[in-house]
PDB file of C-alpha atoms and ligand atoms in Angstrom:
ATOM      1  CA  MET A   1      67.490 -19.743  80.027  1.00 87.00           C
ATOM      2  CA  GLU A   2      69.616 -16.940  81.158  1.00 90.00           C
ATOM      3  CA  ALA A   3      70.216 -15.007  77.939  1.00 95.00           C
ATOM      4  CA  PRO A   4      67.997 -14.276  74.733  1.00 96.00           C
ATOM      5  CA  THR A   5      67.876 -17.395  72.716  1.00 97.00           C
ATOM      6  CA  LEU A   6      66.805 -17.882  69.106  1.00 97.00           C
ATOM      7  CA  PHE A   7      64.708 -20.956  68.348  1.00 96.00           C
ATOM      8  CA  GLY A   8      65.033 -20.826  64.523  1.00 94.00           C
ATOM      9  CA  ALA A   9      62.472 -20.669  61.700  1.00 98.00           C
ATOM     10  CA  HIS A  10      59.311 -22.567  61.679  1.00 98.00           C
ATOM     11  CA  THR A  11      56.079 -22.516  59.812  1.00 98.00           C
ATOM     12  CA  VAL A  12      53.185 -21.133  61.971  1.00 98.00           C
ATOM     13  CA  ALA A  13      50.453 -20.694  59.274  1.00 97.00           C
ATOM     14  CA  PRO A  14      50.121 -21.041  55.453  1.00 97.00           C
ATOM     15  CA  ASP A  15      52.823 -19.014  53.727  1.00 98.00           C
ATOM     16  CA  THR A  16      53.978 -17.827  57.212  1.00 98.00           C
ATOM     17  CA  THR A  17      57.308 -18.545  58.851  1.00 98.00           C
ATOM     18  CA  SER A  18      58.004 -17.432  62.382  1.00 98.00           C
ATOM     19  CA  LEU A  19      61.595 -16.353  63.371  1.00 98.00           C
ATOM     20  CA  SER A  20      61.329 -17.162  66.988  1.00 98.00           C
ATOM     21  CA  ALA A  21      63.292 -16.157  70.088  1.00 98.00           C
ATOM     22  CA  TYR A  22      62.812 -16.088  73.686  1.00 98.00           C
ATOM     23  CA  CYS A  23      64.132 -13.292  76.026  1.00 97.00           C
ATOM     24  CA  PRO A  24      64.309 -13.891  79.764  1.00 97.00           C
ATOM     25  CA  LEU A  25      62.621 -11.204  81.852  1.00 95.00           C
ATOM     26  CA  PRO A  26      64.043 -11.650  85.440  1.00 94.00           C
ATOM     27  CA  GLY A  27      61.323 -12.641  87.892  1.00 93.00           C
ATOM     28  CA  VAL A  28      58.711 -12.635  85.252  1.00 95.00           C
ATOM     29  CA  GLY A  29      59.481 -15.445  82.606  1.00 96.00           C
ATOM     30  CA  LEU A  30      60.399 -15.918  79.077  1.00 97.00           C
ATOM     31  CA  LEU A  31      59.139 -13.370  76.562  1.00 98.00           C
ATOM     32  CA  PRO A  32      58.652 -14.729  73.065  1.00 98.00           C
ATOM     33  CA  VAL A  33      60.137 -12.285  70.606  1.00 98.00           C
ATOM     34  CA  ASN A  34      58.948 -13.149  66.934  1.00 98.00           C
ATOM     35  CA  ALA A  35      59.559 -11.819  63.619  1.00 98.00           C
ATOM     36  CA  PHE A  36      57.779 -13.306  60.472  1.00 98.00           C
ATOM     37  CA  VAL A  37      58.404 -14.015  56.855  1.00 98.00           C
ATOM     38  CA  ILE A  38      55.328 -14.164  54.606  1.00 98.00           C
ATOM     39  CA  HIS A  39      55.990 -16.120  51.430  1.00 98.00           C
ATOM     40  CA  ALA A  40      53.847 -13.966  49.191  1.00 98.00           C
ATOM     41  CA  ALA A  41      54.406 -13.281  45.443  1.00 98.00           C
ATOM     42  CA  GLU A  42      56.160 -10.047  46.734  1.00 98.00           C
ATOM     43  CA  PRO A  43      57.743 -11.625  50.069  1.00 98.00           C
ATOM     44  CA  ILE A  44      57.304  -9.701  53.258  1.00 98.00           C
ATOM     45  CA  LEU A  45      59.499  -9.536  56.402  1.00 98.00           C
ATOM     46  CA  VAL A  46      57.621  -8.441  59.504  1.00 99.00           C
ATOM     47  CA  ASP A  47      59.986  -6.906  61.924  1.00 98.00           C
ATOM     48  CA  THR A  48      63.753  -7.555  62.394  1.00 98.00           C
ATOM     49  CA  GLY A  49      64.366  -9.301  65.666  1.00 98.00           C
ATOM     50  CA  LEU A  50      66.786  -8.630  68.528  1.00 98.00           C
ATOM     51  CA  MET A  51      70.109  -6.928  68.100  1.00 98.00           C
ATOM     52  CA  ALA A  52      71.624  -9.311  70.731  1.00 97.00           C
ATOM     53  CA  LEU A  53      70.649 -12.152  68.450  1.00 98.00           C
ATOM     54  CA  ARG A  54      71.951 -10.670  65.169  1.00 98.00           C
ATOM     55  CA  GLU A  55      73.840 -13.676  63.789  1.00 98.00           C
ATOM     56  CA  PRO A  56      71.400 -16.433  64.628  1.00 98.00           C
ATOM     57  CA  PHE A  57      68.477 -14.137  63.537  1.00 98.00           C
ATOM     58  CA  LEU A  58      70.046 -13.493  59.997  1.00 98.00           C
ATOM     59  CA  ALA A  59      70.859 -17.297  59.731  1.00 98.00           C
ATOM     60  CA  ALA A  60      67.274 -18.153  60.469  1.00 98.00           C
ATOM     61  CA  LEU A  61      66.222 -15.451  58.051  1.00 98.00           C
ATOM     62  CA  HIS A  62      68.414 -17.047  55.281  1.00 98.00           C
ATOM     63  CA  SER A  63      67.022 -20.558  56.061  1.00 98.00           C
ATOM     64  CA  ALA A  64      63.495 -19.144  55.480  1.00 98.00           C
ATOM     65  CA  ILE A  65      64.048 -17.060  52.373  1.00 98.00           C
ATOM     66  CA  ASP A  66      66.695 -15.584  50.264  1.00 98.00           C
ATOM     67  CA  PRO A  67      66.825 -12.053  51.650  1.00 98.00           C
ATOM     68  CA  ALA A  68      67.459 -10.498  48.415  1.00 98.00           C
ATOM     69  CA  ALA A  69      63.903 -11.573  47.388  1.00 98.00           C
ATOM     70  CA  ILE A  70      62.268  -9.735  50.088  1.00 98.00           C
ATOM     71  CA  ARG A  71      60.162  -6.778  48.754  1.00 98.00           C
ATOM     72  CA  TRP A  72      58.460  -5.355  51.891  1.00 98.00           C
ATOM     73  CA  ILE A  73      59.971  -4.989  55.406  1.00 98.00           C
ATOM     74  CA  TRP A  74      56.943  -4.212  57.596  1.00 98.00           C
ATOM     75  CA  ILE A  75      57.980  -2.603  60.757  1.00 98.00           C
ATOM     76  CA  SER A  76      55.151  -2.910  63.337  1.00 98.00           C
ATOM     77  CA  HIS A  77      56.706  -0.089  65.439  1.00 98.00           C
ATOM     78  CA  MET A  78      60.087   1.209  66.317  1.00 98.00           C
ATOM     79  CA  ASP A  79      60.712  -0.525  69.622  1.00 98.00           C
ATOM     80  CA  ALA A  80      64.104  -2.054  70.045  1.00 97.00           C
ATOM     81  CA  ASP A  81      62.771  -5.595  69.983  1.00 97.00           C
ATOM     82  CA  HIS A  82      61.317  -5.069  66.568  1.00 98.00           C
ATOM     83  CA  ILE A  83      64.073  -3.198  64.693  1.00 98.00           C
ATOM     84  CA  GLY A  84      67.182  -4.830  66.222  1.00 98.00           C
ATOM     85  CA  ASN A  85      68.580  -5.813  62.847  1.00 98.00           C
ATOM     86  CA  ILE A  86      66.885  -3.298  60.418  1.00 98.00           C
ATOM     87  CA  GLU A  87      69.950  -1.939  58.924  1.00 98.00           C
ATOM     88  CA  GLU A  88      71.478  -5.401  58.175  1.00 98.00           C
ATOM     89  CA  VAL A  89      68.117  -6.558  56.691  1.00 98.00           C
ATOM     90  CA  MET A  90      67.759  -3.326  54.551  1.00 98.00           C
ATOM     91  CA  ALA A  91      71.247  -3.831  53.217  1.00 98.00           C
ATOM     92  CA  LEU A  92      70.486  -7.621  52.485  1.00 98.00           C
ATOM     93  CA  ALA A  93      67.209  -6.800  50.784  1.00 98.00           C
ATOM     94  CA  PRO A  94      68.140  -3.829  48.548  1.00 98.00           C
ATOM     95  CA  GLN A  95      64.717  -3.959  46.650  1.00 98.00           C
ATOM     96  CA  ALA A  96      62.687  -3.981  49.712  1.00 98.00           C
ATOM     97  CA  LYS A  97      60.671  -0.898  50.883  1.00 98.00           C
ATOM     98  CA  VAL A  98      60.187  -0.417  54.569  1.00 98.00           C
ATOM     99  CA  VAL A  99      56.642  -0.019  55.550  1.00 98.00           C
ATOM    100  CA  THR A 100      55.813   2.268  58.328  1.00 98.00           C
ATOM    101  CA  THR A 101      53.598   5.150  59.393  1.00 97.00           C
ATOM    102  CA  PHE A 102      54.367   8.940  59.477  1.00 97.00           C
ATOM    103  CA  LEU A 103      55.622   8.752  63.211  1.00 97.00           C
ATOM    104  CA  GLY A 104      57.687   5.505  62.369  1.00 98.00           C
ATOM    105  CA  LEU A 105      59.330   7.477  59.583  1.00 98.00           C
ATOM    106  CA  GLY A 106      60.113  10.260  62.015  1.00 98.00           C
ATOM    107  CA  LYS A 107      61.633   7.796  64.437  1.00 98.00           C
ATOM    108  CA  MET A 108      63.664   6.185  61.724  1.00 98.00           C
ATOM    109  CA  MET A 109      65.011   9.604  60.731  1.00 97.00           C
ATOM    110  CA  LEU A 110      66.064  10.284  64.423  1.00 97.00           C
ATOM    111  CA  ARG A 111      68.024   7.000  64.398  1.00 96.00           C
ATOM    112  CA  GLY A 112      69.742   7.963  61.305  1.00 97.00           C
ATOM    113  CA  LEU A 113      68.176   5.285  59.024  1.00 97.00           C
ATOM    114  CA  ASP A 114      67.600   5.683  55.277  1.00 96.00           C
ATOM    115  CA  ILE A 115      64.132   7.196  54.981  1.00 97.00           C
ATOM    116  CA  TRP A 116      64.397   7.055  51.184  1.00 97.00           C
ATOM    117  CA  ARG A 117      63.653   3.408  51.465  1.00 97.00           C
ATOM    118  CA  VAL A 118      60.326   4.026  53.431  1.00 98.00           C
ATOM    119  CA  HIS A 119      56.931   3.241  51.927  1.00 98.00           C
ATOM    120  CA  LEU A 120      54.799   5.641  54.002  1.00 97.00           C
ATOM    121  CA  LEU A 121      51.463   4.133  54.901  1.00 97.00           C
ATOM    122  CA  GLU A 122      48.739   6.535  53.964  1.00 93.00           C
ATOM    123  CA  PRO A 123      45.520   6.407  55.940  1.00 90.00           C
ATOM    124  CA  GLY A 124      43.160   3.783  54.244  1.00 93.00           C
ATOM    125  CA  GLU A 125      45.921   2.528  52.076  1.00 96.00           C
ATOM    126  CA  VAL A 126      46.265  -1.287  51.520  1.00 98.00           C
ATOM    127  CA  ILE A 127      49.582  -2.977  50.450  1.00 98.00           C
ATOM    128  CA  ASP A 128      49.306  -5.081  47.335  1.00 98.00           C
ATOM    129  CA  ALA A 129      51.833  -7.976  47.551  1.00 98.00           C
ATOM    130  CA  GLY A 130      50.868  -9.551  44.283  1.00 98.00           C
ATOM    131  CA  ASP A 131      48.810 -12.507  45.385  1.00 98.00           C
ATOM    132  CA  ARG A 132      47.357 -10.934  48.553  1.00 98.00           C
ATOM    133  CA  ARG A 133      46.620  -7.600  50.098  1.00 98.00           C
ATOM    134  CA  LEU A 134      47.929  -6.498  53.540  1.00 98.00           C
ATOM    135  CA  VAL A 135      45.231  -4.564  55.189  1.00 98.00           C
ATOM    136  CA  PRO A 136      46.716  -2.378  57.877  1.00 98.00           C
ATOM    137  CA  LEU A 137      45.032  -2.559  61.315  1.00 97.00           C
ATOM    138  CA  LYS A 138      45.698  -0.836  64.556  1.00 96.00           C
ATOM    139  CA  PRO A 139      46.052  -3.900  67.113  1.00 97.00           C
ATOM    140  CA  VAL A 140      43.498  -3.915  69.885  1.00 96.00           C
ATOM    141  CA  CYS A 141      46.261  -2.338  72.142  1.00 96.00           C
ATOM    142  CA  TYR A 142      49.816  -1.183  71.599  1.00 97.00           C
ATOM    143  CA  ASP A 143      52.669   0.539  73.359  1.00 97.00           C
ATOM    144  CA  ALA A 144      53.973   2.987  70.614  1.00 97.00           C
ATOM    145  CA  PRO A 145      51.668   5.264  68.505  1.00 97.00           C
ATOM    146  CA  GLU A 146      53.233   4.470  65.172  1.00 98.00           C
ATOM    147  CA  THR A 147      52.242   0.749  65.675  1.00 98.00           C
ATOM    148  CA  MET A 148      50.519  -0.838  62.711  1.00 98.00           C
ATOM    149  CA  GLY A 149      49.508  -4.488  62.423  1.00 98.00           C
ATOM    150  CA  PHE A 150      47.652  -6.039  59.403  1.00 98.00           C
ATOM    151  CA  PHE A 151      45.501  -8.681  58.072  1.00 98.00           C
ATOM    152  CA  ASP A 152      46.637 -11.022  55.273  1.00 98.00           C
ATOM    153  CA  THR A 153      43.597 -11.454  53.013  1.00 98.00           C
ATOM    154  CA  ARG A 154      45.011 -14.762  51.348  1.00 98.00           C
ATOM    155  CA  THR A 155      45.745 -16.651  54.597  1.00 98.00           C
ATOM    156  CA  ARG A 156      43.398 -14.717  56.912  1.00 98.00           C
ATOM    157  CA  VAL A 157      46.170 -14.354  59.434  1.00 98.00           C
ATOM    158  CA  LEU A 158      46.065 -11.325  61.755  1.00 98.00           C
ATOM    159  CA  PHE A 159      49.455  -9.668  62.613  1.00 98.00           C
ATOM    160  CA  ALA A 160      48.937  -8.107  66.050  1.00 98.00           C
ATOM    161  CA  ALA A 161      52.357  -6.533  66.926  1.00 98.00           C
ATOM    162  CA  ASP A 162      52.655  -6.434  70.668  1.00 98.00           C
ATOM    163  CA  ALA A 163      49.114  -7.298  71.481  1.00 98.00           C
ATOM    164  CA  PHE A 164      48.283 -10.552  73.348  1.00 98.00           C
ATOM    165  CA  GLY A 165      51.877 -10.758  74.601  1.00 98.00           C
ATOM    166  CA  THR A 166      52.479 -13.408  77.273  1.00 98.00           C
ATOM    167  CA  PRO A 167      55.671 -14.101  79.126  1.00 98.00           C
ATOM    168  CA  LEU A 168      55.800 -17.948  79.624  1.00 97.00           C
ATOM    169  CA  GLN A 169      57.319 -20.338  82.108  1.00 96.00           C
ATOM    170  CA  ALA A 170      58.726 -22.485  79.326  1.00 96.00           C
ATOM    171  CA  PRO A 171      58.816 -22.159  75.532  1.00 96.00           C
ATOM    172  CA  GLN A 172      55.741 -23.440  73.552  1.00 96.00           C
ATOM    173  CA  GLN A 173      55.244 -24.089  69.995  1.00 96.00           C
ATOM    174  CA  VAL A 174      51.537 -22.967  69.954  1.00 98.00           C
ATOM    175  CA  ALA A 175      49.514 -20.740  72.259  1.00 98.00           C
ATOM    176  CA  ALA A 176      46.834 -23.338  72.436  1.00 98.00           C
ATOM    177  CA  ALA A 177      49.366 -25.500  74.651  1.00 97.00           C
ATOM    178  CA  ILE A 178      49.518 -22.791  77.269  1.00 97.00           C
ATOM    179  CA  PRO A 179      47.504 -23.734  80.336  1.00 96.00           C
ATOM    180  CA  GLU A 180      44.717 -21.244  81.032  1.00 96.00           C
ATOM    181  CA  ALA A 181      45.963 -19.922  84.282  1.00 97.00           C
ATOM    182  CA  GLU A 182      49.452 -19.292  82.732  1.00 97.00           C
ATOM    183  CA  LEU A 183      47.906 -17.580  79.826  1.00 98.00           C
ATOM    184  CA  PHE A 184      45.786 -15.354  81.971  1.00 98.00           C
ATOM    185  CA  ASP A 185      48.628 -14.620  84.339  1.00 97.00           C
ATOM    186  CA  GLY A 186      51.194 -13.956  81.467  1.00 97.00           C
ATOM    187  CA  MET A 187      48.726 -11.672  79.537  1.00 97.00           C
ATOM    188  CA  ALA A 188      47.989  -9.700  82.696  1.00 97.00           C
ATOM    189  CA  THR A 189      51.627  -9.397  83.424  1.00 96.00           C
ATOM    190  CA  TRP A 190      52.555  -8.316  80.110  1.00 96.00           C
ATOM    191  CA  ALA A 191      49.679  -5.714  79.734  1.00 95.00           C
ATOM    192  CA  SER A 192      50.755  -4.298  83.176  1.00 93.00           C
ATOM    193  CA  LEU A 193      54.428  -3.923  82.142  1.00 94.00           C
ATOM    194  CA  ASP A 194      53.891  -2.808  78.505  1.00 95.00           C
ATOM    195  CA  MET A 195      50.488  -1.140  78.267  1.00 93.00           C
ATOM    196  CA  PRO A 196      49.411   0.276  81.709  1.00 90.00           C
ATOM    197  CA  ALA A 197      46.914   2.640  80.020  1.00 90.00           C
ATOM    198  CA  LEU A 198      44.782  -0.273  79.645  1.00 93.00           C
ATOM    199  CA  GLY A 199      44.141  -0.184  83.341  1.00 90.00           C
ATOM    200  CA  MET A 200      41.893   2.900  82.668  1.00 89.00           C
ATOM    201  CA  CYS A 201      40.514   1.955  79.149  1.00 91.00           C
ATOM    202  CA  ASP A 202      36.967   2.463  78.140  1.00 94.00           C
ATOM    203  CA  ARG A 203      35.716  -1.249  78.709  1.00 94.00           C
ATOM    204  CA  ALA A 204      32.685  -0.826  76.435  1.00 95.00           C
ATOM    205  CA  ALA A 205      34.924   0.357  73.632  1.00 96.00           C
ATOM    206  CA  MET A 206      37.444  -2.464  74.199  1.00 96.00           C
ATOM    207  CA  SER A 207      34.550  -4.985  74.193  1.00 95.00           C
ATOM    208  CA  ARG A 208      33.424  -3.717  70.798  1.00 96.00           C
ATOM    209  CA  LEU A 209      37.029  -3.908  69.508  1.00 96.00           C
ATOM    210  CA  LEU A 210      37.343  -7.519  70.770  1.00 97.00           C
ATOM    211  CA  ALA A 211      34.014  -8.442  69.258  1.00 97.00           C
ATOM    212  CA  ALA A 212      35.194  -7.062  65.860  1.00 97.00           C
ATOM    213  CA  VAL A 213      38.234  -9.195  65.847  1.00 98.00           C
ATOM    214  CA  ASP A 214      36.058 -12.220  66.738  1.00 98.00           C
ATOM    215  CA  ARG A 215      33.830 -11.459  63.782  1.00 98.00           C
ATOM    216  CA  LEU A 216      36.800 -11.035  61.514  1.00 97.00           C
ATOM    217  CA  ASP A 217      37.518 -14.708  62.200  1.00 97.00           C
ATOM    218  CA  PRO A 218      41.249 -14.791  61.606  1.00 98.00           C
ATOM    219  CA  SER A 219      42.689 -18.295  60.805  1.00 98.00           C
ATOM    220  CA  ALA A 220      45.484 -17.413  63.296  1.00 98.00           C
ATOM    221  CA  ILE A 221      46.650 -14.447  65.387  1.00 98.00           C
ATOM    222  CA  VAL A 222      50.328 -14.034  65.394  1.00 98.00           C
ATOM    223  CA  SER A 223      51.822 -11.683  67.982  1.00 98.00           C
ATOM    224  CA  ALA A 224      55.465 -10.637  68.444  1.00 98.00           C
ATOM    225  CA  HIS A 225      55.149 -11.887  72.006  1.00 98.00           C
ATOM    226  CA  LEU A 226      52.971 -15.011  71.961  1.00 98.00           C
ATOM    227  CA  PRO A 227      53.475 -18.380  70.173  1.00 98.00           C
ATOM    228  CA  VAL A 228      51.038 -18.517  67.206  1.00 98.00           C
ATOM    229  CA  ALA A 229      47.374 -18.609  68.264  1.00 98.00           C
ATOM    230  CA  ARG A 230      45.831 -20.841  65.530  1.00 97.00           C
ATOM    231  CA  ASP A 231      42.066 -21.679  65.722  1.00 93.00           C
ATOM    232  CA  MET A 232      41.739 -20.190  69.277  1.00 97.00           C
ATOM    233  CA  THR A 233      40.728 -16.527  68.611  1.00 98.00           C
ATOM    234  CA  GLY A 234      37.702 -16.828  70.809  1.00 97.00           C
ATOM    235  CA  ARG A 235      39.632 -18.331  73.789  1.00 97.00           C
ATOM    236  CA  LEU A 236      42.413 -15.696  73.377  1.00 98.00           C
ATOM    237  CA  LEU A 237      39.795 -12.822  73.321  1.00 98.00           C
ATOM    238  CA  ARG A 238      38.033 -14.143  76.334  1.00 97.00           C
ATOM    239  CA  VAL A 239      41.207 -14.382  78.388  1.00 97.00           C
ATOM    240  CA  PHE A 240      42.217 -10.767  77.403  1.00 97.00           C
ATOM    241  CA  ASP A 241      38.712  -9.613  78.276  1.00 96.00           C
ATOM    242  CA  ARG A 242      39.073 -11.244  81.630  1.00 96.00           C
ATOM    243  CA  VAL A 243      42.464  -9.520  82.120  1.00 96.00           C
ATOM    244  CA  LEU A 244      40.856  -6.133  81.528  1.00 95.00           C
ATOM    245  CA  ASP A 245      38.512  -6.707  84.352  1.00 93.00           C
ATOM    246  CA  SER A 246      41.110  -8.191  86.708  1.00 92.00           C
ATOM    247  CA  GLY A 247      42.495  -5.129  88.382  1.00 87.00           C
ATOM    248  CA  ARG A 248      46.037  -6.458  87.583  1.00 87.00           C
ATOM    249  CA  ILE A 249      46.836  -3.674  85.099  1.00 87.00           C
ATOM    250  CA  ALA A 250      48.425  -0.683  87.025  1.00 76.00           C
ATOM    251  CA  ALA A 251      46.415   2.442  86.111  1.00 73.00           C
ATOM    252  CA  PRO A 252      47.897   5.921  86.889  1.00 69.00           C
ATOM    253  CA  ASP A 253      47.904   6.457  90.636  1.00 76.00           C
ATOM    254  CA  TYR A 254      44.910   8.779  91.131  1.00 77.00           C
ATOM    255  CA  GLU A 255      44.735   8.593  94.769  1.00 80.00           C
ATOM    256  CA  THR A 256      48.280   9.653  95.493  1.00 83.00           C
ATOM    257  CA  LEU A 257      48.130  12.292  92.785  1.00 80.00           C
ATOM    258  CA  ALA A 258      44.918  13.863  94.311  1.00 83.00           C
ATOM    259  CA  GLY A 259      46.315  13.549  97.704  1.00 86.00           C
ATOM    260  CA  LEU A 260      49.272  15.586  96.678  1.00 88.00           C
ATOM    261  CA  ALA A 261      46.997  18.152  95.139  1.00 82.00           C
ATOM    262  CA  GLY A 262      45.293  18.595  98.441  1.00 74.00           C
ATOM    263  CA  PRO A 263      42.652  17.008 100.617  1.00 61.00           C
ATOM    264  CA  CYS A 264      39.688  18.666  98.785  1.00 62.00           C
ATOM    265  CA  ALA A 265      40.777  17.208  95.488  1.00 56.00           C
ATOM    266  CA  LEU A 266      39.732  13.556  96.330  1.00 53.00           C
ATOM    267  CA  ALA A 267      36.262  14.752  96.966  1.00 56.00           C
ATOM    268  CA  ALA A 268      35.926  16.812  93.848  1.00 53.00           C
TER     269      ALA A 268
HETATM  270 FE1  LIG B 301      56.457  -2.466  71.743  1.00 82.21          FE
HETATM  271 FE1  LIG B 302      57.484  -5.712  71.334  1.00 82.21          FE
END
């Protein structure tokens, strides 16, 4: 695969359709780029795909739902791979509110987007989609401070934004089909590329966070950058835990910095 490619719409969990694409990262692999439709009483679109795949993305969206029926456009964060078609989707779904946080609203304003369509998530607020609630949750890790995932109380699906991303050697329908070594290697590569601060994270705090996700016991974890992880929460968390201990994530270069500051600094 030499260019971003859309793989169409497919069901990944109850009420949940993935609009799945792959983006080749030279020398790394194929990065999944997923948006989602939740077929709630008040339908939700989660993220808006890649600009480079505008036509096929909008065709896949139409195959999953009448866009005019969408009531909520949940933007996990404002990175280009998540808002590639936001203006088109907002035009196709005139009744939909764009859900984001305070900083997300600011970034929308800087891009000249219509912030009067925004539903600003207040701290502690839960979105009522008619037949379920969407409980906002910060993912276990993220690359932009406005990031907000959520938990669907009806299906128990956890939407994790960029967390658990994994470039693959070949497209896969489900994360469970990824061999253990490839999952570990891909997750370590993605974390190193996208979230290097994880290389100096508080391990005890991360372990508590991962244990809390395990206790939540989601029916599936859906990431923008991983095929659906159904009934494999424990395995996914264990691999991620090993990644954090692997030394593969490039932390800030303390030794060079200290060396530049002077020979005494390293001893301090
Ligand atoms: Fe991101
Ligand atoms: Fe992303």
